[in-house]
Coordinates of C-alpha atoms in Angstrom, one line a residue:
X728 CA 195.8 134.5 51.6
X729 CA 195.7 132.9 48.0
X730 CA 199.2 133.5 47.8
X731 CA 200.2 131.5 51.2
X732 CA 197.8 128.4 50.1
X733 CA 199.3 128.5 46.4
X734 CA 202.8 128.3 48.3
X735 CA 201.6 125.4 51.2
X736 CA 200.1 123.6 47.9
X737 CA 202.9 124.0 46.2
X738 CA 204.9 123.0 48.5
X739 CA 203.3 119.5 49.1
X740 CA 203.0 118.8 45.7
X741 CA 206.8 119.1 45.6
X742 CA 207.4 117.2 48.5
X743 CA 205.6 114.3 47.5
X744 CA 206.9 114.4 44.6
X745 CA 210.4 113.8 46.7
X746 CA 209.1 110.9 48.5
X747 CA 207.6 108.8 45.6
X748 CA 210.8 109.4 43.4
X749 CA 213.0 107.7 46.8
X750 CA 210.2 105.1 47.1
X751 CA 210.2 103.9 43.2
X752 CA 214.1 104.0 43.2
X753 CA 213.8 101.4 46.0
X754 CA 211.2 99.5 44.3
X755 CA 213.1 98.9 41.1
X756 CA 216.2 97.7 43.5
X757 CA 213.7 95.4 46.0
X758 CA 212.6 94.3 41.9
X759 CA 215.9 93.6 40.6
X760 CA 216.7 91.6 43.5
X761 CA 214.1 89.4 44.1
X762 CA 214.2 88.5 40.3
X763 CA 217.5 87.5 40.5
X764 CA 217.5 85.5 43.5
X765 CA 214.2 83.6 41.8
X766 CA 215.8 82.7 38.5
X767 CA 219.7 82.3 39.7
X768 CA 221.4 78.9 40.7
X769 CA 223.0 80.4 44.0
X770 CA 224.6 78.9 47.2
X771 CA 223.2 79.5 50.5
X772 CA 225.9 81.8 51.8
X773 CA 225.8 83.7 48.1
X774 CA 221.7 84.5 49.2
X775 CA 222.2 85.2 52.5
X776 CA 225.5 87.4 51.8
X777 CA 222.7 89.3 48.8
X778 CA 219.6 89.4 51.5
X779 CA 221.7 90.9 54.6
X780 CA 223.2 93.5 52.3
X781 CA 220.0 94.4 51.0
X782 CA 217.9 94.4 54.8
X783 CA 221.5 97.2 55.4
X784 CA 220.7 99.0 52.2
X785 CA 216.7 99.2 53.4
X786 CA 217.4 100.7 56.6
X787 CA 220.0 103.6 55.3
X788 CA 217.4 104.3 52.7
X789 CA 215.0 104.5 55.3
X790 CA 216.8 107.2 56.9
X791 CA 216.9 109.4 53.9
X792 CA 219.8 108.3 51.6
X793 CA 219.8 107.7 48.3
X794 CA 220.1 103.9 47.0
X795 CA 222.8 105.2 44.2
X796 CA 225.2 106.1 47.3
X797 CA 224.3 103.6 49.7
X798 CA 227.8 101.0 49.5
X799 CA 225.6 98.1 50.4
X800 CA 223.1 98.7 47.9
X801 CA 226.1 99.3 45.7
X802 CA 227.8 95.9 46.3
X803 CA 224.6 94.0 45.8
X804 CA 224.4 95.3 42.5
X805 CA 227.6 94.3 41.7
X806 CA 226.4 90.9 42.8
X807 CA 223.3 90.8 40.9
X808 CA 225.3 92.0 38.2
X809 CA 228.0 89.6 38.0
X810 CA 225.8 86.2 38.2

């Protein structure tokens, strides 16, 4: 019995783990984003181009991928990164 609740605690801990890491990773690119779009001089279409790419990036991270290999979270960081 101490063995399966060391394993089911275990478990969770590890899972959690999982989750936060996915979460934080999307924090830092919500972070980087917003900053950007407050502090750069940008045309309409530029922001809107950045904000629809990032609502697509959202929703595949939301069903479990990875920002790093999501292309629209990819392209916006080439935007962000070239202004």
């Amino acid at each position: 019995m101490k063995y399966l609740s060391t394993l089911v605690l275990a478990t969770g801990l590890l899972a959690t783990q999982a989750l936060a890491s996915g979460c934080s990773e999307m924090a830092a690119f919500n972070t980087q984003v917003n900053n950007f779009l407050e502090t750069a001089n940008l045309t309409s279409d530029t922001k809107d181009k950045i904000n629809t790419l990032s609502a697509e990036c959202k929703s595949m991270h939301d069903l479990g991928m990875e920002v790093k290999n999501i292309d629209s979270c990819k392209e916006v960081m080439t935007l962000v990164k070239v202004y």
